[in-house]
Tab-separated table of C-alpha atoms in Angstrom:
chain	number	residue	atom	x	y	z
A	8	UNK	CA	0.162	0.144	0.037
A	9	UNK	CA	1.727	3.331	-1.165
A	10	UNK	CA	1.789	6.504	1.578
A	11	UNK	CA	2.255	9.574	0.259
A	12	UNK	CA	2.112	11.262	4.002
A	13	UNK	CA	4.552	9.273	5.448
A	14	UNK	CA	7.101	11.389	6.498
A	15	UNK	CA	10.364	11.393	8.917
A	16	UNK	CA	10.345	15.151	9.961
A	17	UNK	CA	12.163	13.713	13.441
A	18	UNK	CA	15.423	13.495	11.102
A	19	UNK	CA	15.696	16.456	10.519
A	20	UNK	CA	17.693	16.701	14.085
A	21	UNK	CA	18.279	13.585	14.937
A	22	UNK	CA	20.083	12.503	11.916
A	23	UNK	CA	22.526	15.751	11.856
A	24	UNK	CA	25.763	14.517	10.550
A	25	UNK	CA	29.325	15.225	11.771
A	26	UNK	CA	32.910	13.778	10.415
A	27	UNK	CA	35.467	15.507	11.538
A	28	UNK	CA	37.767	13.330	9.810
A	29	UNK	CA	37.228	15.741	6.757
A	30	UNK	CA	40.083	17.522	5.352
A	31	UNK	CA	40.962	20.560	7.718
A	32	UNK	CA	44.123	21.903	9.477
A	33	UNK	CA	44.097	22.416	13.383
A	34	UNK	CA	45.505	25.329	15.620
A	35	UNK	CA	47.714	24.403	18.043
A	36	UNK	CA	47.007	26.470	21.094
A	37	UNK	CA	48.981	25.410	23.852
A	38	UNK	CA	52.232	22.879	23.980
A	39	UNK	CA	54.175	21.866	26.122
A	40	UNK	CA	56.311	18.761	26.081
A	41	UNK	CA	56.193	18.521	29.924
A	42	UNK	CA	52.133	18.604	30.260
A	43	UNK	CA	50.358	17.928	26.815
A	44	UNK	CA	49.568	19.529	23.238
A	45	UNK	CA	45.938	20.908	23.055
A	46	UNK	CA	44.690	21.835	19.258
A	47	UNK	CA	41.859	23.227	18.455
A	48	UNK	CA	40.224	22.926	14.554
A	49	UNK	CA	37.014	24.479	13.004
A	50	UNK	CA	34.543	23.921	9.745
A	51	UNK	CA	32.283	26.356	8.228
A	52	UNK	CA	29.686	25.935	5.745
A	53	UNK	CA	26.704	27.577	3.708
A	54	UNK	CA	24.844	26.932	0.802
A	55	UNK	CA	22.163	28.655	-1.223
A	56	UNK	CA	19.817	25.917	-2.251
A	57	UNK	CA	16.605	25.645	-4.872
A	58	UNK	CA	14.804	22.262	-5.025
A	59	UNK	CA	12.110	21.308	-7.005
A	60	UNK	CA	10.161	18.351	-5.291
A	61	UNK	CA	7.489	16.172	-7.512
A	62	UNK	CA	4.877	14.293	-5.884
A	63	UNK	CA	5.766	14.565	-2.570
A	64	UNK	CA	4.011	13.930	0.584
A	65	UNK	CA	3.616	18.169	0.635
A	66	UNK	CA	2.290	18.345	-2.906
A	67	UNK	CA	4.613	19.220	-6.117
A	68	UNK	CA	6.648	22.605	-5.094
A	69	UNK	CA	9.617	24.628	-4.983
A	70	UNK	CA	11.869	26.172	-2.011
A	71	UNK	CA	14.681	28.312	-1.192
A	72	UNK	CA	16.941	27.272	1.222
A	73	UNK	CA	20.150	28.935	2.643
A	74	UNK	CA	21.231	25.965	4.695
A	75	UNK	CA	24.303	23.508	5.489
A	76	UNK	CA	25.322	20.528	3.577
A	77	UNK	CA	26.141	17.271	4.269
A	78	UNK	CA	28.560	18.297	7.276
A	79	UNK	CA	27.723	20.461	9.615
A	80	UNK	CA	29.544	23.454	11.433
A	81	UNK	CA	31.913	22.198	13.850
A	82	UNK	CA	34.441	23.424	16.924
A	83	UNK	CA	36.639	20.337	17.811
A	84	UNK	CA	39.334	20.126	20.361
A	85	UNK	CA	42.374	17.441	20.481
A	86	UNK	CA	44.691	16.428	23.218
A	87	UNK	CA	47.475	14.393	23.039
A	88	UNK	CA	50.749	13.727	26.242
A	89	UNK	CA	53.675	11.743	25.031
A	90	UNK	CA	54.374	9.224	28.235
A	91	UNK	CA	57.558	7.955	26.685
A	92	UNK	CA	56.387	4.241	25.985
A	93	UNK	CA	52.604	5.295	25.215
A	94	UNK	CA	50.826	8.393	24.227
A	95	UNK	CA	47.257	9.559	25.557
A	96	UNK	CA	45.240	11.810	23.889
A	97	UNK	CA	41.592	12.625	23.292
A	98	UNK	CA	39.103	14.573	21.544
A	99	UNK	CA	35.872	16.523	21.751
A	100	UNK	CA	33.726	18.096	18.944
A	101	UNK	CA	30.463	19.517	18.544
A	102	UNK	CA	27.926	20.554	15.702
A	103	UNK	CA	25.979	23.975	15.619
A	104	UNK	CA	23.113	24.053	13.170
A	105	UNK	CA	22.659	27.630	11.594
A	106	UNK	CA	19.177	27.283	9.511
A	107	UNK	CA	17.278	26.670	12.428
A	108	UNK	CA	15.347	30.094	13.057
A	109	UNK	CA	12.471	28.734	10.925
A	110	UNK	CA	11.651	26.133	13.339
A	111	UNK	CA	13.075	27.005	16.832
A	112	UNK	CA	13.806	30.856	17.110
A	113	UNK	CA	17.204	31.137	19.233
A	114	UNK	CA	17.435	27.104	20.250
A	115	UNK	CA	20.755	26.551	18.091
A	116	UNK	CA	21.262	23.296	18.407
A	117	UNK	CA	24.404	21.855	19.794
A	118	UNK	CA	25.481	17.798	19.575
A	119	UNK	CA	28.312	16.686	20.518
A	120	UNK	CA	29.346	13.846	18.413
A	121	UNK	CA	33.046	12.949	19.711
A	122	UNK	CA	33.848	12.897	23.279
A	123	UNK	CA	36.790	10.136	23.682
A	124	UNK	CA	40.174	9.177	25.049
A	125	UNK	CA	42.678	6.938	23.552
A	126	UNK	CA	45.848	5.562	24.377
A	127	UNK	CA	48.602	4.596	21.564
A	128	UNK	CA	51.584	2.235	22.153
A	129	UNK	CA	53.080	-0.210	20.034
A	130	UNK	CA	50.507	-3.078	19.974
A	131	UNK	CA	48.077	-0.338	18.617
A	132	UNK	CA	45.361	2.206	19.999
A	133	UNK	CA	42.569	1.825	22.472
A	134	UNK	CA	39.815	4.539	22.455
A	135	UNK	CA	37.112	5.032	24.993
A	136	UNK	CA	34.174	7.311	24.675
A	137	UNK	CA	31.903	8.358	22.273
A	138	UNK	CA	33.008	8.257	18.385
A	139	UNK	CA	31.609	6.956	14.961
A	140	UNK	CA	31.301	3.446	14.660
A	141	UNK	CA	32.890	1.190	12.074
A	142	UNK	CA	30.446	-0.325	10.271
A	143	UNK	CA	29.844	1.790	6.851
A	144	UNK	CA	32.560	4.179	8.455
A	145	UNK	CA	34.888	4.280	5.494
A	146	UNK	CA	32.065	3.933	2.762
A	147	UNK	CA	31.130	7.717	4.290
A	148	UNK	CA	34.072	9.271	5.380
A	149	UNK	CA	35.570	8.419	1.517
A	150	UNK	CA	32.845	9.917	0.059
A	151	UNK	CA	33.661	12.328	-2.448
A	152	UNK	CA	30.788	15.053	-2.434
A	153	UNK	CA	31.578	14.557	1.553
A	154	UNK	CA	31.973	18.319	1.788
A	155	UNK	CA	29.216	19.124	-0.766
A	156	UNK	CA	25.374	19.493	-0.187
A	157	UNK	CA	23.948	16.028	-1.494
A	158	UNK	CA	20.384	15.009	-1.332
A	159	UNK	CA	17.143	16.491	0.226
A	160	UNK	CA	13.871	15.464	-0.222
A	161	UNK	CA	10.423	16.133	1.414
A	162	UNK	CA	9.750	12.313	2.547
A	163	UNK	CA	12.507	12.555	4.678
A	164	UNK	CA	11.676	15.875	6.104
A	165	UNK	CA	14.922	17.536	4.547
A	166	UNK	CA	13.973	19.843	2.555
A	167	UNK	CA	12.912	22.168	5.311
A	168	UNK	CA	14.599	20.808	8.029
A	169	UNK	CA	16.984	22.897	10.453
A	170	UNK	CA	19.613	19.941	10.096
A	171	UNK	CA	22.231	18.836	7.682
A	172	UNK	CA	21.390	17.623	4.271
A	173	UNK	CA	21.591	13.695	3.998
A	174	UNK	CA	25.015	13.580	1.501
A	175	UNK	CA	24.386	10.072	0.573
A	176	UNK	CA	22.820	8.770	3.412
A	177	UNK	CA	20.052	6.549	2.547
A	178	UNK	CA	21.663	6.278	-1.223
A	179	UNK	CA	24.704	4.570	-0.856
A	180	UNK	CA	25.202	3.373	2.329
A	181	UNK	CA	24.092	3.814	6.073
A	182	UNK	CA	25.479	6.299	8.746
A	183	UNK	CA	27.888	5.156	11.367
A	184	UNK	CA	25.987	6.985	13.979
A	185	UNK	CA	28.188	8.038	16.956
A	186	UNK	CA	28.011	6.029	19.764
A	187	UNK	CA	29.853	5.048	23.209
A	188	UNK	CA	32.215	2.359	22.406
A	189	UNK	CA	35.586	0.589	23.501
A	190	UNK	CA	37.601	0.116	20.336
A	191	UNK	CA	40.939	-1.629	19.754
A	192	UNK	CA	42.621	-0.538	16.627
A	193	UNK	CA	45.967	-2.462	15.550
A	194	UNK	CA	49.084	-0.960	14.089
A	195	UNK	CA	49.679	-0.925	10.788
A	196	UNK	CA	50.758	-4.530	9.421
A	197	UNK	CA	51.975	-4.339	5.590
A	198	UNK	CA	49.403	-2.218	4.908
A	199	UNK	CA	46.262	-3.934	6.926
A	200	UNK	CA	44.817	-2.676	9.819
A	201	UNK	CA	42.134	-3.605	11.895
A	202	UNK	CA	39.468	-2.358	14.196
A	203	UNK	CA	37.084	-3.997	16.136
A	204	UNK	CA	34.497	-2.324	18.978
A	205	UNK	CA	31.975	-3.207	21.804
A	206	UNK	CA	29.253	-0.706	21.048
A	207	UNK	CA	26.360	0.516	23.603
A	208	UNK	CA	23.562	-1.365	21.669
A	209	UNK	CA	20.616	0.281	20.372
A	210	UNK	CA	16.656	-0.957	21.245
A	211	UNK	CA	16.072	-2.225	17.941
A	212	UNK	CA	12.939	-4.319	19.490
A	213	UNK	CA	10.189	-1.775	21.175
A	214	UNK	CA	8.874	-3.974	23.423
A	215	UNK	CA	8.400	-3.334	27.351
A	216	UNK	CA	10.438	-6.846	28.070
A	217	UNK	CA	13.122	-6.088	24.980
A	218	UNK	CA	16.691	-6.749	26.187
A	219	UNK	CA	20.553	-6.500	25.060
A	220	UNK	CA	22.493	-8.951	26.714
A	221	UNK	CA	25.344	-8.413	24.727
A	222	UNK	CA	26.907	-5.038	23.216
A	223	UNK	CA	26.797	-4.999	19.278
A	224	UNK	CA	29.819	-5.997	17.643
A	225	UNK	CA	31.364	-4.106	14.765
A	226	UNK	CA	34.567	-4.209	13.065
A	227	UNK	CA	36.974	-3.348	9.819
A	228	UNK	CA	39.426	-3.836	8.078
A	229	UNK	CA	41.535	-1.846	6.187
A	230	UNK	CA	44.450	-2.017	3.481
A	231	UNK	CA	46.245	1.021	1.939
A	232	UNK	CA	49.145	1.032	-0.072
A	233	UNK	CA	50.587	3.290	-2.740
A	234	UNK	CA	52.190	2.768	-6.190
A	235	UNK	CA	53.649	4.792	-8.716
A	236	UNK	CA	51.590	7.253	-9.580
A	237	UNK	CA	48.446	6.389	-7.760
A	238	UNK	CA	47.083	5.180	-4.151
A	239	UNK	CA	44.601	2.392	-3.116
A	240	UNK	CA	42.470	1.899	-0.247
A	241	UNK	CA	40.422	-1.243	0.667
A	242	UNK	CA	38.086	-2.119	3.394
A	243	UNK	CA	35.619	-4.674	4.456
A	244	UNK	CA	33.386	-4.041	7.750
A	245	UNK	CA	30.978	-5.687	9.751
A	246	UNK	CA	28.171	-5.476	12.534
A	247	UNK	CA	26.349	-8.007	14.978
A	248	UNK	CA	23.423	-7.067	17.537
A	249	UNK	CA	20.791	-9.240	18.743
A	250	UNK	CA	17.624	-7.472	20.710
A	251	UNK	CA	15.046	-10.177	22.045
A	252	UNK	CA	11.883	-10.392	23.895
A	253	UNK	CA	9.956	-12.924	24.832
A	254	UNK	CA	6.780	-11.064	24.003
A	255	UNK	CA	7.244	-9.686	20.205
A	256	UNK	CA	10.232	-12.103	19.353
A	257	UNK	CA	13.580	-11.308	18.506
A	258	UNK	CA	15.598	-9.229	15.983
A	259	UNK	CA	18.739	-9.932	14.602
A	260	UNK	CA	20.527	-7.102	13.219
A	261	UNK	CA	23.794	-8.043	11.128
A	262	UNK	CA	25.457	-6.744	8.216
A	263	UNK	CA	28.768	-6.252	5.929
A	264	UNK	CA	30.539	-3.047	3.977
A	265	UNK	CA	32.907	-2.780	1.656
A	266	UNK	CA	34.507	-0.975	-0.654
A	267	UNK	CA	37.469	0.298	-2.717
A	268	UNK	CA	39.056	4.140	-3.510
A	269	UNK	CA	41.689	3.864	-5.907
A	270	UNK	CA	43.790	7.323	-7.176
A	271	UNK	CA	45.697	7.587	-10.386
A	272	UNK	CA	47.310	10.893	-11.195
A	273	UNK	CA	44.278	13.519	-11.072
A	274	UNK	CA	41.871	10.837	-11.548
A	275	UNK	CA	39.827	8.730	-8.338
A	276	UNK	CA	36.948	6.211	-8.352
A	277	UNK	CA	35.016	5.011	-5.438
A	278	UNK	CA	33.032	2.226	-5.211
A	279	UNK	CA	31.234	0.848	-2.175
A	280	UNK	CA	28.475	-1.133	-0.777
A	281	UNK	CA	26.667	-3.026	2.121
A	282	UNK	CA	24.537	-5.796	2.774
A	283	UNK	CA	22.291	-6.764	5.898
A	284	UNK	CA	19.336	-7.756	7.910
A	285	UNK	CA	17.704	-5.557	10.413
A	286	UNK	CA	19.528	-2.654	9.955
A	287	UNK	CA	17.287	-0.395	7.461
A	288	UNK	CA	18.444	2.352	4.855
A	289	UNK	CA	19.837	4.930	7.398
A	290	UNK	CA	21.228	4.755	10.331
A	291	UNK	CA	21.999	0.656	10.797
A	292	UNK	CA	20.638	-0.450	14.559
A	293	UNK	CA	20.110	2.971	15.768
A	294	UNK	CA	17.224	4.109	12.849
A	295	UNK	CA	14.797	1.694	15.813
A	296	UNK	CA	15.398	4.554	18.291
A	297	UNK	CA	13.567	7.119	15.426
A	298	UNK	CA	10.364	4.600	15.478
A	299	UNK	CA	11.588	3.316	12.222
A	300	UNK	CA	11.684	-0.458	13.377
A	301	UNK	CA	8.257	-1.405	12.025
A	302	UNK	CA	8.780	-0.126	8.500
A	303	UNK	CA	12.421	-0.824	7.598
A	304	UNK	CA	13.982	-2.857	10.033
A	305	UNK	CA	11.661	-5.880	10.420
A	306	UNK	CA	7.715	-6.751	9.308
A	307	UNK	CA	4.336	-7.320	11.388
A	308	UNK	CA	6.004	-10.888	12.285
A	309	UNK	CA	9.266	-9.727	13.651
A	310	UNK	CA	11.152	-11.329	10.569
A	311	UNK	CA	14.006	-9.161	9.782
A	312	UNK	CA	14.066	-7.212	6.498
A	313	UNK	CA	17.096	-7.288	4.188
A	314	UNK	CA	18.586	-3.808	3.031
A	315	UNK	CA	21.322	-3.672	0.264
A	316	UNK	CA	22.922	-0.290	-0.812
A	317	UNK	CA	25.924	0.858	-3.039
A	318	UNK	CA	27.546	3.991	-4.718
A	319	UNK	CA	30.084	4.622	-7.415
A	320	UNK	CA	31.569	7.569	-8.001
A	321	UNK	CA	34.457	9.614	-10.293
A	322	UNK	CA	36.429	12.334	-9.498
A	323	UNK	CA	38.980	14.293	-11.387
A	324	UNK	CA	41.062	17.282	-10.367
A	325	UNK	CA	42.355	19.849	-12.358
A	326	UNK	CA	44.415	22.541	-10.826
A	327	UNK	CA	42.477	24.023	-8.254
A	328	UNK	CA	39.361	21.973	-9.402
A	329	UNK	CA	37.424	19.011	-8.833
A	330	UNK	CA	34.641	17.311	-10.380
A	331	UNK	CA	32.669	14.698	-9.390
A	332	UNK	CA	29.933	12.291	-10.459
A	333	UNK	CA	27.971	10.030	-8.176
A	334	UNK	CA	25.418	7.567	-7.893
A	335	UNK	CA	24.001	5.037	-5.128
A	336	UNK	CA	20.836	3.830	-4.267
A	337	UNK	CA	19.753	1.479	-0.705
A	338	UNK	CA	16.555	-0.769	-0.882
A	339	UNK	CA	15.071	-2.991	1.148
A	340	UNK	CA	13.125	-6.267	-0.633
A	341	UNK	CA	10.557	-7.956	1.246
A	342	UNK	CA	6.607	-7.938	0.277
A	343	UNK	CA	6.484	-4.351	0.641
A	344	UNK	CA	9.596	-1.893	-0.893
A	345	UNK	CA	11.480	0.737	-0.032
A	346	UNK	CA	13.858	2.158	-2.633
A	347	UNK	CA	15.707	5.498	-2.600
A	348	UNK	CA	18.289	6.259	-5.447
A	349	UNK	CA	20.687	9.274	-5.493
A	350	UNK	CA	22.758	10.958	-7.844
A	351	UNK	CA	24.895	14.493	-8.005
A	352	UNK	CA	27.052	16.167	-10.373
A	353	UNK	CA	29.855	18.484	-8.107
A	354	UNK	CA	32.590	21.344	-9.116
A	355	UNK	CA	34.690	22.174	-5.987
A	356	UNK	CA	37.377	25.187	-6.380
A	357	UNK	CA	40.100	25.298	-3.816
A	358	UNK	CA	40.763	29.108	-3.395
A	359	UNK	CA	43.446	28.062	-1.205
A	360	UNK	CA	44.043	25.408	1.284
A	361	UNK	CA	41.408	26.654	4.038
A	362	UNK	CA	38.563	27.863	1.708
A	363	UNK	CA	36.630	25.799	-0.892
A	364	UNK	CA	33.474	26.838	-3.196
A	365	UNK	CA	30.880	24.133	-4.292
A	366	UNK	CA	28.206	23.918	-7.050
A	367	UNK	CA	26.365	20.780	-7.143
A	368	UNK	CA	23.392	19.106	-9.376
A	369	UNK	CA	21.546	16.458	-6.895
A	370	UNK	CA	18.142	14.273	-7.309
A	371	UNK	CA	16.738	12.417	-4.781
A	372	UNK	CA	14.303	9.606	-6.043
A	373	UNK	CA	12.081	7.237	-3.604
A	374	UNK	CA	9.690	4.660	-4.690
A	375	UNK	CA	7.633	2.122	-2.588
A	376	UNK	CA	5.290	2.306	-0.001
A	377	UNK	CA	7.230	5.525	1.235
A	378	UNK	CA	6.176	7.719	-1.751
A	379	UNK	CA	7.372	8.204	-5.257
A	380	UNK	CA	9.100	11.430	-5.033
A	381	UNK	CA	11.324	12.828	-6.938
A	382	UNK	CA	13.269	16.219	-5.710
A	383	UNK	CA	15.716	17.963	-7.847
A	384	UNK	CA	17.942	20.668	-5.872
A	385	UNK	CA	20.976	23.035	-7.516
A	386	UNK	CA	22.917	24.149	-4.366
A	387	UNK	CA	25.563	26.691	-4.195
A	388	UNK	CA	28.410	27.115	-1.235
A	389	UNK	CA	31.581	27.730	0.406
A	390	UNK	CA	33.340	25.861	2.801
A	391	UNK	CA	36.226	27.354	5.050
A	392	UNK	CA	38.315	25.086	7.381
A	393	UNK	CA	40.783	25.956	10.508
């Protein structure tokens, strides 16, 4: 049954993303070998956007906005102290929404996305605290339009939302939503690095008697190498969590993510994807916290729904300019169907190492039980990094 009135307005706040791994330079504000080093980094972006919606839950309409892109505006602080045979570190970062005046006057949202400590030694690194999770992490962080605008639509309440756009979230990958965790990362082993984390589990099963007796486990194995005139990065990730209930039944959330990123001279190819059960198309197990479990993660009989996604991108550099073409889609298949695909054509011009201008055209198309909306967006913006 088609339902064109089904929208996810809460997502405009709850899904605002922060990727502090994006390229930026840090400014050292304190450096004392006997005490610690403290540095500050920040990123600011603003886009003028014009979106044309066809067959959306609010009908056909044209909407202009001045908004953030896929990345929010953030301020971060990093800490480090050399202890001889080990190094202690830490990071705190938060994002601030800039386009909130028409929905929450003077109530600018500030959301901490990273707050963790690290211990580095010859045996690797131990991270404790809140950070982005591992499943689909490289799929997102190596997205060639990460600093751009990306997809918006009325189906998910994003055209007029006060948060970020979705980039390729929901049309290529799910989001490695930040969570409290204990994560181990290995040292470099001939180009290979492994990471495994115990993640605070998400309440996938909405039953009153639900329980998660073990933490969610996520892992990622990456391989990096350089060759004459280029570089190669490959990865595979893993996710597993069980949410149990005697009254409603169990939901097993599992997933595998994978991808490659190849640079050859001025050209870059990115191809990545994921497959899973009980993880939806947007946030993985965290998707259920927004009430989306019965729609995107399991059916009325508590059977886990299969979901898949992939994205293919090509980028070319020419002096200070970078041109990107991107196509991706996510879908859930069972007796009903949810599909979402996105396309972007983007131009980025680096005025210098701190200032980048962007021009982007994107499309977002939904099909299935959530409706058959198409939204086309033109975005022009600037990104300033420190």
